[in-house]
Every structure is written in C-alpha cells, then in structure tokens.
Coordinates of C-alpha atoms in Angstrom, one line a residue:
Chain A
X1 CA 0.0 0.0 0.0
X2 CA 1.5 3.5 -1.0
X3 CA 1.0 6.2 1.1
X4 CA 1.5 9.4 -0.3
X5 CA 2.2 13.0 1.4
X6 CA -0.7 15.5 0.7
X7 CA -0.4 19.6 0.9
X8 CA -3.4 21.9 1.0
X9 CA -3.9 25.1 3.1
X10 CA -6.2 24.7 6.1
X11 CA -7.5 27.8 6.9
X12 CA -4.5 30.2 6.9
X13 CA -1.9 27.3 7.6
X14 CA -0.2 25.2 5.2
X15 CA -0.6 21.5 5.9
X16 CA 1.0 18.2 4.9
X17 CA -0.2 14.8 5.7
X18 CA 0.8 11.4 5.0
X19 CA -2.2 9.3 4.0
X20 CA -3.4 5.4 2.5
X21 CA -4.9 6.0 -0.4
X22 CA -8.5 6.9 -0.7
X23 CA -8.4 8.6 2.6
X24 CA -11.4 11.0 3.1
X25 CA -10.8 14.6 3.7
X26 CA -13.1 13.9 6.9
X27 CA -10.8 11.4 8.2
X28 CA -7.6 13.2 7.9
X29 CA -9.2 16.6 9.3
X30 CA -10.1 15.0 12.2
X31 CA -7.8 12.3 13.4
X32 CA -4.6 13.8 12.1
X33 CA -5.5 17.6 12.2
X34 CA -7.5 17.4 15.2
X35 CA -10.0 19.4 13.6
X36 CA -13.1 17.8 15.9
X37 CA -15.9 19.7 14.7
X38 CA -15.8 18.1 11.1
X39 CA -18.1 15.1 12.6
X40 CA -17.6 11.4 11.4
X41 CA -21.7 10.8 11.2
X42 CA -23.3 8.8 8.4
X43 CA -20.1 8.7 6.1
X44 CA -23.3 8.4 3.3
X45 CA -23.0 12.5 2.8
X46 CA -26.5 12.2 3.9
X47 CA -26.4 14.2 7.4
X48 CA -24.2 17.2 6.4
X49 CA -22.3 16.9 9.7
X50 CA -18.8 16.8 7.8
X51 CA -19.9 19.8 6.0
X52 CA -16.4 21.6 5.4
X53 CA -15.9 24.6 2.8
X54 CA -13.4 23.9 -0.2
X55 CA -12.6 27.0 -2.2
X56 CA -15.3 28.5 0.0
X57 CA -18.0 26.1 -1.1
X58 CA -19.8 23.8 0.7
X59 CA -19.0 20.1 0.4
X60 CA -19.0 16.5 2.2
X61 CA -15.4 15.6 3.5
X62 CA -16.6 12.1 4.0
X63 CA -17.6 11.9 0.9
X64 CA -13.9 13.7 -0.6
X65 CA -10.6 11.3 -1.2
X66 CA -8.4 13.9 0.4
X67 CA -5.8 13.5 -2.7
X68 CA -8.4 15.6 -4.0
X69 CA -7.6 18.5 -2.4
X70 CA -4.3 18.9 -2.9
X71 CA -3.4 22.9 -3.3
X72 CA -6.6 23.5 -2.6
X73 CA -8.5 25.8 0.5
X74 CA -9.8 23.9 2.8
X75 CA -11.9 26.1 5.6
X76 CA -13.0 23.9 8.9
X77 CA -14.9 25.8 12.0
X78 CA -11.8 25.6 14.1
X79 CA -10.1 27.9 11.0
X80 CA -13.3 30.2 10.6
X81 CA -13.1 30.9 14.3
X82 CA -10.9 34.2 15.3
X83 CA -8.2 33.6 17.9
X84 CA -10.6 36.1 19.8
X85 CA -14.5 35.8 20.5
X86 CA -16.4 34.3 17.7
X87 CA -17.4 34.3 14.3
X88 CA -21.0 36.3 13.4
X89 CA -22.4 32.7 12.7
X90 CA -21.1 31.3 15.7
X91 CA -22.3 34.1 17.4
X92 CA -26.0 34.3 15.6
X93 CA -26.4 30.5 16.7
X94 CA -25.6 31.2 20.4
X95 CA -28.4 33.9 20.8
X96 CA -30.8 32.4 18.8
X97 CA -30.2 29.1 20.7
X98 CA -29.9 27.4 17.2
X99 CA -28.4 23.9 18.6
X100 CA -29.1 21.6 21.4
X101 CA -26.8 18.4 21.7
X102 CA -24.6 20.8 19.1
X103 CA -24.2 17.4 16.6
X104 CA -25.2 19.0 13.5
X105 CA -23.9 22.7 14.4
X106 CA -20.3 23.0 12.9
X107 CA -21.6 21.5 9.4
X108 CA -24.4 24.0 9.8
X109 CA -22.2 26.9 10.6
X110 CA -19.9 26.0 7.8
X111 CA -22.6 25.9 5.3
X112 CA -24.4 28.8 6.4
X113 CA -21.2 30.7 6.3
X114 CA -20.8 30.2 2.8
X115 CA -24.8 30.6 2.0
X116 CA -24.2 34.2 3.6
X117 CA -21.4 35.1 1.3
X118 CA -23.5 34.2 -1.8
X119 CA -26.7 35.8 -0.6
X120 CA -25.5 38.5 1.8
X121 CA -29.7 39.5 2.0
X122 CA -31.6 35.9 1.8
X123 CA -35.4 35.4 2.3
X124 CA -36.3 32.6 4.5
X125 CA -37.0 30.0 2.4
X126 CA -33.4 30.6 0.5
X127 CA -32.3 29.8 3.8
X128 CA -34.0 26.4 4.3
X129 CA -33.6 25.8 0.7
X130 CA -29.9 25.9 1.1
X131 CA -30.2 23.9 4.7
X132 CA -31.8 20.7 2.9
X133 CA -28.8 18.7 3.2
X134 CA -28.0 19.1 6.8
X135 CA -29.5 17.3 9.6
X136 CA -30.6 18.4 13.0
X137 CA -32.7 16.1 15.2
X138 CA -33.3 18.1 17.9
X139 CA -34.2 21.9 17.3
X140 CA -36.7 21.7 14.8
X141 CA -35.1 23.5 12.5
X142 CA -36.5 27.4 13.2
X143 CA -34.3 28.7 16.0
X144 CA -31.2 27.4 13.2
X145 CA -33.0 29.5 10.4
X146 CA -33.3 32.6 12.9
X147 CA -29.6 32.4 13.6
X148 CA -29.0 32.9 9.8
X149 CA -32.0 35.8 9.3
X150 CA -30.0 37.2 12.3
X151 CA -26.9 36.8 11.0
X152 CA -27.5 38.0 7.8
X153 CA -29.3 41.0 9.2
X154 CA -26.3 42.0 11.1
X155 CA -23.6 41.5 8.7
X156 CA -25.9 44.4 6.2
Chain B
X1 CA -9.6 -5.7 0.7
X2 CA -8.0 -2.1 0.9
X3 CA -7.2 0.0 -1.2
X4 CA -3.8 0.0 -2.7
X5 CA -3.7 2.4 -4.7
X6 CA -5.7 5.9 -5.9
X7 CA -5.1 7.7 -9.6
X8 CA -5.6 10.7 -10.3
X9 CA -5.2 11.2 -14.8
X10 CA -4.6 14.5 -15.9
X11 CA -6.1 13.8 -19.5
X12 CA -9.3 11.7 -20.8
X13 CA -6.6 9.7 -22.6
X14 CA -4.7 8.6 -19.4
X15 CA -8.2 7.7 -17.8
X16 CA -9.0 5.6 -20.5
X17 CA -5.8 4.0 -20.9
X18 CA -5.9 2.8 -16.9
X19 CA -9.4 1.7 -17.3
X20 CA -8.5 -0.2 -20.4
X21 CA -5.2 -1.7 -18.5
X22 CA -7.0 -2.8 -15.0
X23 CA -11.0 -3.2 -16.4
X24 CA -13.7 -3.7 -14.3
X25 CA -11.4 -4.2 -11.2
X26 CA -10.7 -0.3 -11.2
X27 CA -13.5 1.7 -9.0
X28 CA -14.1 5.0 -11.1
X29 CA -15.0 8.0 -9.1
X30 CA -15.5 11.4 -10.1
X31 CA -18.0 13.6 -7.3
X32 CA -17.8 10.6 -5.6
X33 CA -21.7 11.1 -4.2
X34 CA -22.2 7.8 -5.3
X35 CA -18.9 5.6 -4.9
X36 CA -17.8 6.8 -1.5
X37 CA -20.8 5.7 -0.2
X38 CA -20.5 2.5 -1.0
X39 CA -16.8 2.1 -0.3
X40 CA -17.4 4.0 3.6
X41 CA -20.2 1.2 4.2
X42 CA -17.8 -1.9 3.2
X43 CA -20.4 -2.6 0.1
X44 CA -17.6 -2.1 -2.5
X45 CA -14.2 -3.3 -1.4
X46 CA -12.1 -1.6 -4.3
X47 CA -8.4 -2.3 -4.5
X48 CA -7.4 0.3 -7.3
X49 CA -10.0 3.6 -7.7
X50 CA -9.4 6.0 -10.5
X51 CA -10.4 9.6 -9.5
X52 CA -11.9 11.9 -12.8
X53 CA -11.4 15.6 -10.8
X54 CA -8.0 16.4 -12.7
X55 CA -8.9 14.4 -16.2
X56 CA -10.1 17.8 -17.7
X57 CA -13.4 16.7 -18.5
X58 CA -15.4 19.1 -17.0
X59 CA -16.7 22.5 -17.9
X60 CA -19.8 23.6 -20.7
X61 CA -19.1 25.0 -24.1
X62 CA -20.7 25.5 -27.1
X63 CA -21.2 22.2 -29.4
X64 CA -23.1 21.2 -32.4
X65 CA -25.1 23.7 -32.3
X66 CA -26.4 23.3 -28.7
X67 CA -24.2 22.5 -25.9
X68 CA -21.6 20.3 -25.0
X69 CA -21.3 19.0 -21.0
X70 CA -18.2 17.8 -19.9
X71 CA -19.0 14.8 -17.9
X72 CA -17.6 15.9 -15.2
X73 CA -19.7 19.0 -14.6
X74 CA -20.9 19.4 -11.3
X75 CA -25.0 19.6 -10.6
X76 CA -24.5 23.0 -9.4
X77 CA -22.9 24.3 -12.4
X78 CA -25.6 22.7 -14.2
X79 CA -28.2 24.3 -12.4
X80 CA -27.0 27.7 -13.2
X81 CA -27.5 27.4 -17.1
X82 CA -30.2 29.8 -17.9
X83 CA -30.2 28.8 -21.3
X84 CA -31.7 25.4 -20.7
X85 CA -34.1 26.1 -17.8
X86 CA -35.3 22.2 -17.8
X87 CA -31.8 21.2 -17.3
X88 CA -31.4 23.8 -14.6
X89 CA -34.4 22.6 -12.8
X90 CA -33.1 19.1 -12.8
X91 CA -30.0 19.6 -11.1
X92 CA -31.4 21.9 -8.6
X93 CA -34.0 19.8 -7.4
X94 CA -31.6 17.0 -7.1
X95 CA -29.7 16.1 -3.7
X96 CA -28.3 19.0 -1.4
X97 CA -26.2 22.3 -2.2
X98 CA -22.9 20.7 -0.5
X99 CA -23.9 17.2 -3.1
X100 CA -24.5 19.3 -6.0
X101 CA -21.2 21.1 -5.3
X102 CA -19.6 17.3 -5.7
X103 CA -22.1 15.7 -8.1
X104 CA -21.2 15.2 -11.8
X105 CA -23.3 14.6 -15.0
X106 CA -21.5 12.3 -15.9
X107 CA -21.3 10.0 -12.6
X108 CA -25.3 10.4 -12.9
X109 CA -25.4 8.6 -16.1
X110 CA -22.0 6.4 -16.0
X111 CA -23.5 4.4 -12.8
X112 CA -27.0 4.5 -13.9
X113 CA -29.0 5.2 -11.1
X114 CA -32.4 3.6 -11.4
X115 CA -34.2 6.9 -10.6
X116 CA -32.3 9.5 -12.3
X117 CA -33.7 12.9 -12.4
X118 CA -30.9 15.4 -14.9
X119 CA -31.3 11.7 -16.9
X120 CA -34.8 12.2 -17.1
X121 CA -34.3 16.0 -18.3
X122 CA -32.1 14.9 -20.7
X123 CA -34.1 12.4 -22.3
X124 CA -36.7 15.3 -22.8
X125 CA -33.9 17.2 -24.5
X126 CA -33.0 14.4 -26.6
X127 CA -29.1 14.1 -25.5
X128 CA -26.8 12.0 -26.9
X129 CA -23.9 11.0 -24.6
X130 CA -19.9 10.6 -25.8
X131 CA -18.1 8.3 -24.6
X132 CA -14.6 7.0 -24.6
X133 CA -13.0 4.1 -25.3
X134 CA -9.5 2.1 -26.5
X135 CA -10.8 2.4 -30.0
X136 CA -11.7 6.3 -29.7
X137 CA -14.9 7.9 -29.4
X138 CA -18.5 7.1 -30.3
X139 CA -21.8 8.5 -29.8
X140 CA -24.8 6.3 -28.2
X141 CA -28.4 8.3 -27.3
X142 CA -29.4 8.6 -24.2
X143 CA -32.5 6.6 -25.1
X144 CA -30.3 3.4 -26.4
X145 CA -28.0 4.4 -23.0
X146 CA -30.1 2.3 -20.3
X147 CA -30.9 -0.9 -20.8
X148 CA -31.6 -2.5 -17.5
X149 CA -31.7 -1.7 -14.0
X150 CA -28.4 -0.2 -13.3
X151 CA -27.1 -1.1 -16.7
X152 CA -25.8 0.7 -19.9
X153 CA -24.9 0.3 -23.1
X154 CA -21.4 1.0 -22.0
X155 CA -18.4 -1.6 -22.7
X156 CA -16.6 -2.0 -19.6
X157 CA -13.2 -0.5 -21.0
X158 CA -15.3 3.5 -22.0
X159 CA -16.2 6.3 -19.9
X160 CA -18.7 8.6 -20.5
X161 CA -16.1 11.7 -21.6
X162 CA -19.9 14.4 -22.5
X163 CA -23.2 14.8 -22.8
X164 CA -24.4 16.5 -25.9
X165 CA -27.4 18.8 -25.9
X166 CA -29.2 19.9 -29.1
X167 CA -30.3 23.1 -29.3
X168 CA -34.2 23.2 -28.8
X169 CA -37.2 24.9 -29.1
X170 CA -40.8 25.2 -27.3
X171 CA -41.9 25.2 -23.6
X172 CA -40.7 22.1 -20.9
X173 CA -41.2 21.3 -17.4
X174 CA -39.7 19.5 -14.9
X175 CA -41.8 18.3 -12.1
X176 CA -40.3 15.7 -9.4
X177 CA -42.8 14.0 -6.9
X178 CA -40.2 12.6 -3.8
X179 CA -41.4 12.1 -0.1
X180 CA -40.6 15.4 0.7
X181 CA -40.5 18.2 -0.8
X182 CA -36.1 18.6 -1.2
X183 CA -32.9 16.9 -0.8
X184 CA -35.3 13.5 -1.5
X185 CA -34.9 10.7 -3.9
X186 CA -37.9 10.3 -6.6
X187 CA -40.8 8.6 -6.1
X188 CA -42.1 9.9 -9.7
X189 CA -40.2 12.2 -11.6
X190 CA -41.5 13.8 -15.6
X191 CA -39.3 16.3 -17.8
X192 CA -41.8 17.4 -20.5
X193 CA -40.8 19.5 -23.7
X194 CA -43.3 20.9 -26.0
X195 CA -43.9 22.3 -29.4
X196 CA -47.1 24.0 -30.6
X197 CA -48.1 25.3 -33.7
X198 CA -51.7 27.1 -34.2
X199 CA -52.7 25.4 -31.1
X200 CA -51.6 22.0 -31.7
X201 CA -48.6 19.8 -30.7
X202 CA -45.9 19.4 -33.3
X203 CA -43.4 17.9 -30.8
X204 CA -44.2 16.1 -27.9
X205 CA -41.4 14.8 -25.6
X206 CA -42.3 13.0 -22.4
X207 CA -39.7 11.7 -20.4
X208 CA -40.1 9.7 -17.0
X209 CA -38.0 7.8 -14.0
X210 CA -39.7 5.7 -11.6
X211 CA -42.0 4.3 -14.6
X212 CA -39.6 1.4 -14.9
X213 CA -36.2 0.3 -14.1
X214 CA -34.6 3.5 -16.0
X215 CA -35.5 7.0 -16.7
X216 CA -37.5 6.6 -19.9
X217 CA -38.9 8.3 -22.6
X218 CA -42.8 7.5 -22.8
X219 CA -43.8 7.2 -26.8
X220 CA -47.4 6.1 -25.5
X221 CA -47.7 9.8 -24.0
X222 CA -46.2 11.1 -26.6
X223 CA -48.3 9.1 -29.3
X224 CA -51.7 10.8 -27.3
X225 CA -50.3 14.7 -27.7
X226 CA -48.8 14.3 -31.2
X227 CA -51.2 16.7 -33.5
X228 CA -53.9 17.4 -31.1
X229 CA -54.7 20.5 -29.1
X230 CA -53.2 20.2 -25.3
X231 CA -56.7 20.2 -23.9
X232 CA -58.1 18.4 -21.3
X233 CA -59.0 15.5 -23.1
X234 CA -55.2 15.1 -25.2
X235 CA -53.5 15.7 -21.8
X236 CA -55.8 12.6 -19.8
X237 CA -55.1 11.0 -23.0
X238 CA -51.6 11.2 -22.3
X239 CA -51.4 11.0 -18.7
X240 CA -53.7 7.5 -18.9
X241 CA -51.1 6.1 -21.9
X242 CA -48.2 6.6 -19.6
X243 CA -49.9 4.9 -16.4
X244 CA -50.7 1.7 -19.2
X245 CA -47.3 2.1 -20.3
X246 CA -45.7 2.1 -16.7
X247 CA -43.9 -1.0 -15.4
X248 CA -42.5 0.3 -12.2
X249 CA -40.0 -1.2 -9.7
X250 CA -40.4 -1.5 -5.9
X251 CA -37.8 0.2 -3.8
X252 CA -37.5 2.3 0.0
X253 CA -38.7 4.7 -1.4
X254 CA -42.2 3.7 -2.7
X255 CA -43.9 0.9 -3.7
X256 CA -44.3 0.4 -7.5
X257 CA -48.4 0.2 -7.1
X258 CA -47.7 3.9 -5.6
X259 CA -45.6 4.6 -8.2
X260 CA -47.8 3.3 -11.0
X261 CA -50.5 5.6 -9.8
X262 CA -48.1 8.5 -9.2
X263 CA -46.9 8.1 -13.0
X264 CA -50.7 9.3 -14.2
X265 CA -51.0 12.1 -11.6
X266 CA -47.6 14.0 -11.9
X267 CA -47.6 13.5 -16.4
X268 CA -50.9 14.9 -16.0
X269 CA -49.7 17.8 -13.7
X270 CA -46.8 18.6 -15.5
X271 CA -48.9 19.1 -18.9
X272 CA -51.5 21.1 -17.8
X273 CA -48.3 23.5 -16.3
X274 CA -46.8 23.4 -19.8
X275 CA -50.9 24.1 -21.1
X276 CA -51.0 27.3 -19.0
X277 CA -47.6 28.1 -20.0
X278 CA -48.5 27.7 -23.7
X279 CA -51.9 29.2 -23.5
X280 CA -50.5 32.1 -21.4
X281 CA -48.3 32.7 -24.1
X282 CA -50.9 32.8 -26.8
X283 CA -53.4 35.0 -25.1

C-alpha cells in the first residue's frame, strides 16, 4: 500500500499529511489535524455533519478522497473561528439558541457561512432551501433559520 | 480488501488507458456522491480507484449547435445554465447544495441510477452522450443508454467523456414527486418539452423515471399529444397512456403500485403546467 504526502492550506496554515490511499478529507481533518468539529456521522453524505468549505463552497469531507484537495483551500470551523470571540455565525447560533446536543452545528455553521457570502440578503426559504442537506434532530429547525436571518441581518 | 492504490489522470486519454489496462477491477469515481458511499459502508471493497477531478473533462461550451457538458460538470454548475431552464431545474432539485457542489453529469449517467432525475431532463432534450474508449470515441443516445436496472450500453473499458445537448425549441417542465418536498430521492419524476403550432402539438417529448427500471422516454404519451390540441382531453389521454405504459420497480422509497399511480397524476400535472404556459403565451 502507497502512502503518499498530501499539501493543502487549512485555513490560513499550510498543511502536509501522510495518508493510504482513498483517505477521506473527513478522516484526515479530524484524526490527524484534530479538527473535531468536522463530525464522522453517516459517512453516506446524507447528514451534512462533515460539512467543510473547499474553495469557499460547501462540500462532504466524508464523501472527498483527500488527494483531491491537494493545493486546494480547505476552511474547517476551528479555522473560521478568530483567535478572539467568535465568528458572526457562531455568534447568531448562540443567541438564537440554534443547537441543542450541538451534533449537526459546525456543518451548519460551515454551510451557512458560505450561503451568507452568496446571498448576503436571503429570504427565508433561500435559507431552508440551502439547509436541505444538513440534519438536526433536535431543534426543529427554526431557531437554526433565525440564527441565519440574524446573521445576515447584522452583517448588512 | 484495501485499497492499494488511488489515480488521479490529468487527461481523458490517461483515464481511459488505466481503465482499459485494470478493467472492471478499477473503481471510477469522479464527485464521488455515489462511490464513496458505497466504499465508507464496506459494500464495495475496491483495490485500485481512478479519480476523474484532474482528467479535464469538466466544464460547458458551445457544441453542435447546442451545448456540449463535460462529464464531469458538477450539478451545481448545471443548475445555473439559464439557457436550458429544464436542465437547470433538474439539477437543482436533485440532492443537497454541498452534493451538488460534488455531483457530476456524468457520474449520474456512467452508474445509472435507477431513478435519475438530470437523466430524465435529458431524455426530454433528446441528448446524446460521448463516450470514450481504447478504440476512440462514439456517440450512443441517451435513449439506447439504459438498458436495464443499473445497466448501460457502455463496454466496460469506456467512460462517458460528455453529454451533448441539441439546441431546442418550445416550452418544458420539470416536475419531481419525492417524499418530501427537497434533498429527496424520486418517487415519480416527468421532464416534458413541447412544441405547438396554431394550437396544436408538433413535438411532444415525455420523459419519466420511476415508470420502470430507468428513466425513460414515454412514446405512448407522446403518441396521445402528437397533432392534437393540449386540452383536457389530449393531456388525460396522455397521462392514462403513460400509467398503461408504466412497469415500475419496488424500492424504499415507494412501492411500484404507488408509483404506477403516481406516474398518471404527476404526467398529468406537468402538462397542464406546460398548457397554461402555452396558452398564457398565446393569449
């Protein structure tokens, strides 16, 4: 089995790993890069839970064969987070309460960070339009689509 | 088994050439929506897996007079095409943003999913797929492109390289029936395209998944519309052919007596959209 070395920027760091082949994006982000908020959940890209941003958009990392990446952008939570407070999504979520057992919120942060960038103004169904993909078993779903009204509202 | 080793061609040739040289053992992946499924779960245990990101085979250009889709397109630029709103439709209302990000054309077609729904709006748009192969390149319909459930017309040694659109005229719909309303597999889905001339149809084009074990064009629909006025009675017409004509499979997502009944209701919907579309039009 040949493993190979990988480089792609995570965030604003360069990275190299050395992986089998067919390693997913997911696996390598968090069990070599310790980036625990990409979640290992149905590994189907069914749940959205591994929901990290490539090139700013939106994909499944369990779904991704990390050689994919290579040179590429790769943005997790842990790199969208300032080294100070939080991000305006992360901070949306915590005042609208939008998570309880918290599962589901990184790939729903990640996603709904990039949504914002391509529709800085969105009504509310372009928000649950764009949320299709990502699962949450617990809130219901509004207080996570108030967070992003609220969001959006504030970053105008 | 694991896997020993992953490719990554930078040119259609190379692809071909390592599909040619390790044959059916080699897993192809391009999005990998459908593959890395599979592999994750233990279902497929590939040793060698070709990857089709770096092959150059994406992007959409202008081609014989319509447009030509390198198979590796993802869903979401597909759904941005203005130009061919059917098309559009199809790939929006398939999967999830983060999916269609991932998702490619040609991955839809190459593993020939038994629902299908871009198939289905291609079918309406008559496309003909390219594919690729040790002795070059040939052409093959999307029609003659399924033949069974989860088969195609495909030697085991090509790749699907494009899909070729013809330019087209008239007014088409795309209406998808799943179990909810997004981000859902299809229980029923019908592309339709229509031409009318002095209030008759000149072209009718009626394509279908989850009618059978393959999206499908529906000739017995088609047959009903041909020459007549879309009126009530040409459109029941059609949307009673199509439920005769229907011969649908069983799966978790519905049953095929569901299905068989769904076929009827969602051909019958979808023309009388395209009716008030062409009527609209003419008033």
């Amino acid at each position: 089995m040949a493993s190979s070395v990988v480089a792609f920027e995570l965030g604003e760091h360069e990275v190299e790993v050395l992986v089998a082949p067919l390693t997913t994006l997911q696996a390598v982000l968090r069990t070599q890069l310790g980036q625990t908020s990409v979640k290992d959940g149905c590994r189907q890209g069914g749940c959205g839970s591994c929901t990290v941003l490539v090139d700013g958009e939106p994909v499944l990392s369990c779904l991704l064969p990390v050689e994919d990446v290579e040179g590429r952008r790769v943005t997790t939570l842990e790199a969208l987070t300032p080294a100070e407070g939080l991000h305006p999504i992360q901070r949306a979520f915590l005042e609208a309460n939008g998570f309880q057992c918290g599962y589901c919120t990184p790939g729903m942060e990640m996603l709904a960070a990039a949504f914002l960038d391509h529709h800085p103004d969105p009504s509310r169904d372009e928000i649950v339009d764009a949320l299709a993909g990502n699962i949450c078993r617990c809130t219901g779903y509004e207080p996570i689509v108030d967070a992003i009204a609220a969001a959006a509202e504030a970053g105008r | 088994m694991t896997v020993t080793s992953y490719v990554l061609p930078t040119s259609v040739a190379e692809a071909v050439g390592l599909l040619g040289a390790h044959g059916p053992d080699l897993l192809v992946l391009a999005g990998g929506t459908i593959a890395m499924p599979l592999v994750n779960e233990g279902v497929t245990r590939p040793s060698r897996v070709m990857g089709l990101r770096r092959a150059g085979m994406g992007g959409i250009e202008p081609g014989d007079g319509g447009l030509r889709i390198g198979a590796t397109t993802t869903l979401t630029a597909l759904a941005s095409q203005d130009a061919l709103p059917l098309l559009a439709t199809a790939a929006r209302r398939t999967a999830s943003w983060a999916v269609r990000n991932m998702a490619t054309v040609g991955g839809n077609l190459f593993s020939a999913p038994r629902g299908g729904d871009v198939a289905t709006a291609l079918l309406a748009l008559d496309a003909v797929v390219e594919a690729a192969g040790p002795g070059g390149t040939r052409r093959i319909p999307l029609e003659a492109f399924f033949t069974g459930p989860m088969t195609t017309a495909l030697a085991p040694d090509e790749l699907v390289t494009a899909i070729v659109v013809p330019p087209t005229t008239g007014a088409s719909t795309f209406l998808k029936l799943g179990r909810r309303l997004d981000n859902t597999p299809s229980v029923v889905t019908v592309a339709a395209l229509l031409t009318t001339e002095a209030g008759s149809v000149t072209d009718a084009r009626v394509a279908i998944s989850g009618a059978g074990p393959h999206p499908r064009r529906m000739a017995a629909a088609e047959a009903a519309l041909a020459g007549r006025a879309l009126d009530e009675a040409s459109i029941g017409a059609a949307a009673q052919a199509a439920t005769d004509a229907a011969d649908p499979l069983a799966d978790a997502v519905a049953s095929d007596w569901y299905r068989r009944r769904m076929v009827g209701v969602v051909v019958r919907r979808a023309l009388e959209e395209l009716a008030q579309d062409v009527h609209g039009r003419a008033a």
